[in-house]
Short mmCIF file of C-alpha atoms and ligand atoms in Angstrom, two decimals:
data_model
loop_
_atom_site.label_atom_id
_atom_site.label_comp_id
_atom_site.label_asym_id
_atom_site.label_seq_id
_atom_site.Cartn_x
_atom_site.Cartn_y
_atom_site.Cartn_z
CA MET A 7 -10.26 -13.45 -3.83
CA LYS A 8 -10.71 -10.08 -6.43
CA VAL A 9 -7.88 -6.91 -6.13
CA ARG A 10 -7.80 -3.04 -7.72
CA VAL A 11 -4.61 -1.70 -7.17
CA LEU A 12 -4.93 1.87 -7.37
CA GLY A 13 -1.92 3.49 -7.11
CA THR A 14 1.74 2.43 -7.62
CA ALA A 15 3.58 5.30 -6.45
CA ALA A 16 5.68 6.34 -3.65
CA GLY A 17 4.87 9.84 -2.22
CA GLY A 18 4.36 13.52 -4.23
CA GLY A 19 3.75 9.83 -7.59
CA LEU A 20 5.31 9.90 -11.00
CA PRO A 21 5.72 13.11 -12.13
CA GLN A 22 5.92 14.94 -8.69
CA TRP A 23 4.52 18.13 -9.26
CA ASN A 24 7.46 20.28 -8.24
CA CYS A 25 9.73 17.98 -10.14
CA GLY A 26 12.00 18.58 -13.58
CA CYS A 27 14.01 15.74 -13.14
CA PRO A 28 14.32 12.97 -16.63
CA SER A 29 11.82 10.16 -14.91
CA CYS A 30 9.07 13.22 -14.41
CA THR A 31 10.29 14.68 -17.70
CA LYS A 32 10.01 11.77 -19.39
CA ALA A 33 6.33 10.54 -17.59
CA ARG A 34 4.83 13.49 -18.49
CA ALA A 35 5.88 13.04 -21.68
CA GLU A 36 4.84 9.69 -22.76
CA GLY A 37 1.62 10.23 -20.13
CA THR A 38 2.95 6.92 -17.84
CA ALA A 39 1.52 9.05 -14.96
CA ARG A 40 1.37 6.44 -11.04
CA THR A 41 -1.03 7.62 -8.80
CA GLN A 42 0.09 7.33 -5.12
CA ASP A 43 0.08 3.42 -3.25
CA CYS A 44 -3.25 2.09 -2.86
CA LEU A 45 -4.54 -1.19 -3.42
CA ALA A 46 -8.63 -2.54 -3.33
CA ILE A 47 -8.67 -6.07 -2.54
CA SER A 48 -12.35 -7.69 -1.58
CA GLY A 49 -12.92 -12.12 -0.95
CA ASP A 50 -16.17 -11.59 -2.86
CA GLY A 51 -16.54 -9.59 -5.10
CA ARG A 52 -19.20 -6.93 -2.47
CA ALA A 53 -17.62 -6.36 0.54
CA TRP A 54 -14.52 -3.91 -0.54
CA TYR A 55 -11.83 -2.78 1.17
CA LEU A 56 -8.78 -0.04 0.79
CA VAL A 57 -5.38 -0.75 1.59
CA ASN A 58 -3.64 2.68 2.39
CA ALA A 59 -5.83 5.25 1.44
CA SER A 60 -3.80 7.64 -0.67
CA PRO A 61 -3.89 11.17 -1.48
CA ASP A 62 -5.05 10.33 -5.00
CA LEU A 63 -8.38 8.53 -3.87
CA ARG A 64 -11.27 10.09 -4.68
CA THR A 65 -9.46 10.14 -8.04
CA GLN A 66 -8.49 6.45 -7.81
CA LEU A 67 -12.44 5.95 -6.41
CA LEU A 68 -13.89 7.19 -9.14
CA GLY A 69 -11.77 5.18 -11.95
CA ALA A 70 -12.63 1.46 -10.14
CA PRO A 71 -15.88 0.54 -10.95
CA GLU A 72 -16.31 -2.36 -8.70
CA LEU A 73 -16.21 0.62 -6.59
CA MET A 74 -19.13 2.38 -7.10
CA PRO A 75 -22.25 3.07 -5.53
CA PRO A 76 -25.17 0.78 -6.70
CA GLU A 77 -28.10 2.55 -8.87
CA GLY A 78 -30.25 4.64 -6.92
CA SER A 79 -28.31 4.61 -3.36
CA ARG A 80 -26.36 6.20 -1.42
CA ASP A 81 -24.79 3.20 -0.44
CA SER A 82 -20.17 2.17 -0.85
CA PRO A 83 -19.60 -1.82 -1.08
CA LEU A 84 -16.43 0.10 0.71
CA ARG A 85 -16.00 -1.82 4.42
CA GLY A 86 -13.20 -0.11 5.61
CA VAL A 87 -9.16 0.79 5.14
CA LEU A 88 -6.22 -1.21 6.48
CA LEU A 89 -2.64 1.20 7.09
CA THR A 90 0.53 -0.10 6.75
CA SER A 91 2.24 2.92 7.97
CA ALA A 92 0.79 6.25 9.43
CA GLU A 93 3.31 8.57 6.31
CA LEU A 94 0.56 11.15 4.48
CA ASP A 95 0.96 9.81 1.37
CA HIS A 96 -1.11 6.29 2.72
CA THR A 97 -3.40 8.65 4.99
CA LEU A 98 -3.95 11.97 3.75
CA GLY A 99 -6.94 10.55 1.39
CA LEU A 100 -8.60 9.83 5.25
CA LEU A 101 -9.68 12.92 4.50
CA SER A 102 -11.53 12.05 1.63
CA LEU A 103 -14.12 9.73 3.59
CA ARG A 104 -15.37 11.71 5.65
CA GLU A 105 -19.08 11.59 3.63
CA ALA A 106 -18.73 7.81 5.06
CA ALA A 107 -22.00 7.18 6.57
CA GLY A 108 -21.21 5.32 8.97
CA ARG A 109 -19.65 2.15 8.29
CA LEU A 110 -15.81 3.00 7.51
CA ALA A 111 -13.10 1.26 9.74
CA ILE A 112 -9.81 1.90 9.81
CA TYR A 113 -7.23 -0.63 11.27
CA ALA A 114 -3.79 0.22 11.85
CA THR A 115 -1.53 -0.44 14.08
CA GLN A 116 -1.52 0.68 17.80
CA PRO A 117 1.93 3.45 17.03
CA VAL A 118 -0.28 4.10 14.17
CA ARG A 119 -3.42 4.29 15.81
CA ALA A 120 -1.95 7.24 18.15
CA ALA A 121 0.28 8.64 15.72
CA LEU A 122 -3.42 9.80 13.72
CA HIS A 123 -5.05 10.98 17.00
CA ALA A 124 -2.57 13.47 18.09
CA ASP A 125 0.68 14.42 15.70
CA PHE A 126 -2.46 14.03 12.38
CA PRO A 127 -5.29 14.28 14.17
CA VAL A 128 -7.24 12.52 11.45
CA GLY A 129 -9.08 10.79 14.15
CA PRO A 130 -10.76 13.90 16.02
CA LEU A 131 -11.26 15.23 12.46
CA LEU A 132 -12.85 12.40 10.60
CA ALA A 133 -15.27 12.57 14.21
CA SER A 134 -17.13 15.81 13.54
CA TYR A 135 -18.24 14.69 10.07
CA SER A 136 -19.34 10.47 9.91
CA THR A 137 -18.19 7.62 12.65
CA VAL A 138 -15.09 5.92 12.46
CA ASP A 139 -14.30 2.11 14.41
CA TRP A 140 -11.48 2.16 14.43
CA ARG A 141 -9.92 -0.65 15.52
CA VAL A 142 -6.27 -1.70 16.74
CA VAL A 143 -3.78 -4.11 14.62
CA ARG A 144 -1.35 -7.00 16.35
CA PRO A 145 0.57 -8.01 14.32
CA ALA A 146 0.08 -11.77 13.51
CA GLU A 147 -3.44 -11.41 14.39
CA THR A 148 -6.24 -12.47 12.04
CA VAL A 149 -8.78 -9.55 11.60
CA PRO A 150 -12.03 -10.89 10.20
CA LEU A 151 -13.30 -9.07 7.29
CA GLU A 152 -16.68 -9.17 5.98
CA GLY A 153 -16.78 -11.05 2.78
CA ALA A 154 -14.82 -14.18 3.96
CA LEU A 155 -11.29 -12.78 3.89
CA ARG A 156 -9.02 -12.17 6.29
CA ALA A 157 -5.66 -10.00 7.00
CA THR A 158 -2.73 -10.80 9.34
CA ALA A 159 -0.27 -7.80 9.97
CA VAL A 160 3.13 -8.35 9.74
CA ALA A 161 6.07 -5.63 11.32
CA LEU A 162 7.91 -4.45 9.12
CA SER A 163 10.12 -1.68 10.83
CA ALA A 164 10.43 0.89 13.42
CA LYS A 165 10.50 3.57 10.59
CA ARG A 166 7.93 6.39 11.10
CA PRO A 167 6.22 9.92 9.92
CA ARG A 168 9.00 12.55 9.58
CA TYR A 169 6.16 13.99 11.46
CA ALA A 170 5.31 11.72 14.33
CA THR A 171 6.64 11.75 17.64
CA GLY A 172 5.61 8.66 19.30
CA ARG A 173 8.27 5.69 20.41
CA SER A 174 10.22 3.48 18.47
CA ARG A 175 8.02 -0.09 18.08
CA PRO A 176 8.81 -2.60 15.47
CA ASP A 177 4.99 -2.21 13.69
CA TRP A 178 4.80 1.34 13.10
CA THR A 179 5.67 0.14 9.48
CA VAL A 180 3.61 -3.28 8.63
CA ALA A 181 2.96 -5.52 5.05
CA TYR A 182 -0.87 -7.40 5.58
CA ARG A 183 -0.91 -11.06 4.76
CA PHE A 184 -4.57 -11.75 2.65
CA THR A 185 -5.94 -15.11 2.81
CA ASP A 186 -9.85 -15.78 1.29
CA ALA A 187 -12.42 -18.95 1.31
CA ALA A 188 -10.77 -20.26 -1.43
CA GLY A 189 -7.36 -20.15 0.07
CA ALA A 190 -6.01 -17.77 -2.19
CA VAL A 191 -3.44 -15.21 -1.00
CA LEU A 192 -1.76 -11.70 -1.27
CA VAL A 193 0.51 -10.62 0.98
CA TYR A 194 0.73 -6.54 0.59
CA ALA A 195 3.96 -4.93 1.49
CA PRO A 196 4.99 -1.32 0.25
CA GLY A 197 7.25 -0.95 3.41
CA LEU A 198 9.82 -3.49 3.09
CA ALA A 199 13.02 -2.74 5.39
CA ALA A 200 15.10 -6.25 5.21
CA PRO A 201 14.59 -9.72 3.31
CA THR A 202 14.07 -10.97 6.84
CA THR A 203 12.62 -14.83 7.33
CA ALA A 204 9.73 -13.56 9.00
CA PHE A 205 8.95 -12.38 5.44
CA ALA A 206 9.49 -15.18 4.10
CA ASP A 207 7.51 -17.07 6.58
CA THR A 208 5.14 -14.58 5.12
CA ILE A 209 4.80 -14.70 1.66
CA ASP A 210 5.39 -18.88 1.42
CA GLY A 211 2.17 -20.04 0.04
CA ALA A 212 1.05 -17.25 -1.38
CA ASP A 213 -0.39 -17.02 -4.97
CA VAL A 214 0.77 -12.72 -5.22
CA VAL A 215 3.23 -10.80 -3.54
CA LEU A 216 3.06 -7.47 -4.18
CA LEU A 217 6.06 -5.07 -2.16
CA ASP A 218 8.48 -2.43 -1.97
CA GLY A 219 9.35 -0.82 -5.40
CA THR A 220 10.38 2.38 -3.89
CA PHE A 221 13.79 2.17 -5.12
CA ALA A 222 15.70 0.76 -7.83
CA THR A 223 19.40 0.56 -5.98
CA ALA A 224 20.67 1.67 -2.35
CA ALA A 225 21.97 4.60 -2.96
CA GLU A 226 19.26 6.22 -5.84
CA MET A 227 19.15 9.14 -3.59
CA GLY A 228 22.52 9.57 -1.61
CA PRO A 229 24.10 6.92 -0.04
CA GLY A 230 22.77 4.88 1.95
CA SER A 231 19.53 6.19 1.24
CA ALA A 232 17.34 3.53 0.59
CA THR A 233 17.86 1.38 3.99
CA ARG A 234 17.27 5.06 5.83
CA MET A 235 13.97 5.00 4.37
CA GLY A 236 13.15 1.72 5.48
CA HIS A 237 12.84 0.58 1.64
CA LEU A 238 14.93 -2.16 0.51
CA PRO A 239 15.93 -1.77 -3.53
CA ILE A 240 15.01 -3.74 -5.91
CA GLU A 241 18.85 -4.66 -6.40
CA GLU A 242 18.90 -6.35 -3.06
CA SER A 243 15.39 -7.35 -2.99
CA LEU A 244 16.31 -9.72 -6.22
CA PRO A 245 18.11 -12.41 -4.78
CA PHE A 246 14.63 -13.14 -2.52
CA LEU A 247 12.84 -13.25 -4.43
CA ARG A 248 14.72 -15.21 -6.91
CA ALA A 249 15.73 -17.69 -3.27
CA HIS A 250 11.67 -17.63 -2.95
CA PRO A 251 9.80 -19.07 -6.00
CA GLY A 252 6.49 -19.97 -6.31
CA PRO A 253 4.32 -16.54 -5.91
CA ARG A 254 4.22 -13.75 -8.86
CA TYR A 255 5.96 -10.93 -7.93
CA LEU A 256 4.66 -7.56 -8.47
CA TYR A 257 6.80 -4.29 -7.52
CA THR A 258 4.87 -1.50 -6.42
CA HIS A 259 5.36 1.82 -3.97
CA LEU A 260 7.76 3.43 -7.34
CA ASN A 261 9.54 6.95 -6.22
CA ASN A 262 9.99 8.88 -9.21
CA THR A 263 13.61 8.54 -9.15
CA ASN A 264 13.41 4.66 -10.37
CA PRO A 265 14.13 4.45 -13.95
CA VAL A 266 11.87 1.15 -13.48
CA GLY A 267 9.11 3.01 -13.02
CA HIS A 268 9.01 3.05 -17.49
CA PRO A 269 7.66 -0.18 -18.99
CA ASP A 270 10.72 0.56 -21.70
CA ASP A 271 13.38 0.15 -18.72
CA PRO A 272 16.21 -2.92 -19.77
CA ARG A 273 15.99 -4.10 -15.96
CA ARG A 274 12.18 -5.49 -16.85
CA ALA A 275 13.87 -8.13 -18.26
CA LEU A 276 15.95 -9.21 -14.77
CA LEU A 277 12.70 -8.91 -12.70
CA ALA A 278 10.99 -11.56 -15.34
CA GLN A 279 14.00 -13.73 -14.45
CA ALA A 280 12.47 -13.96 -10.71
CA ASN A 281 8.76 -14.03 -11.84
CA ALA A 282 8.67 -10.40 -10.98
CA GLY A 283 6.66 -6.78 -12.47
CA VAL A 284 5.80 -3.90 -11.69
CA ALA A 285 2.28 -3.05 -10.51
CA THR A 286 0.53 -0.64 -13.13
CA ASP A 287 -2.70 1.83 -11.66
CA GLY A 288 -5.99 0.05 -12.05
CA GLN A 289 -4.31 -3.71 -12.72
CA VAL A 290 -6.70 -6.03 -12.53
CA LEU A 291 -5.58 -9.80 -10.29
CA GLU A 292 -8.08 -12.47 -9.51
CA LEU A 293 -6.56 -15.86 -7.48
ZN1 LIG B 318 11.08 14.23 -10.56
#
């Protein structure tokens, strides 16, 4: 299994365009910017899939050699996109894939697919430019992908985007557990709301777990903010990681308010004790 981490920031990225807070100012000064949450994954190094499509997608694709079209071709190794939610920072990039030459599949749960055909009509918009194959993903069902990659969605929370009007369902936000022919396992969970036993089962036997690092603390954006926004803060997930040793843990989806996003943050020593680190833009993983 080959993985390239394309983007590691929450919505808005780091720094945010209209923010002069200490963290954004530091990121500007030190060049430690992060683009928005996106992952590329392949079971065989030839057929690639994105997990989420960030607003920064074009720049991210241009920086990933394995996603470039073979010289002289109009072909792309990109076979599809799996969505973990309908949030704008996970879906705006779909519009940048409108030139796809007809082989693109988009995997989403039923409420996410519905939102992307009504409230934010990406589906009808893309249909004017390209042939997109929308496929509904159901939690606990395994989806076979090209290159002997398999993906299983795991329901994480009922948190839906602010723009969406659909009813509450437990699969508005999901994680994916990927496996390849050799048995490598990677879990991608940028929207982890709670350290449930279901999530413990999901990461059981995983080699690498990329998980929600939106906030360092529960009240980073005001009392109760992390829970309200559907993100388990690092201070609450770290004990869970320590209780489930085995995988290599990497935090991703870091908000601009999160000090752990900066390489010199002292909290990183605590992460290391739990076999955890912080993912970086462009990071390559081979499992
Ligand atoms: Zn800021």
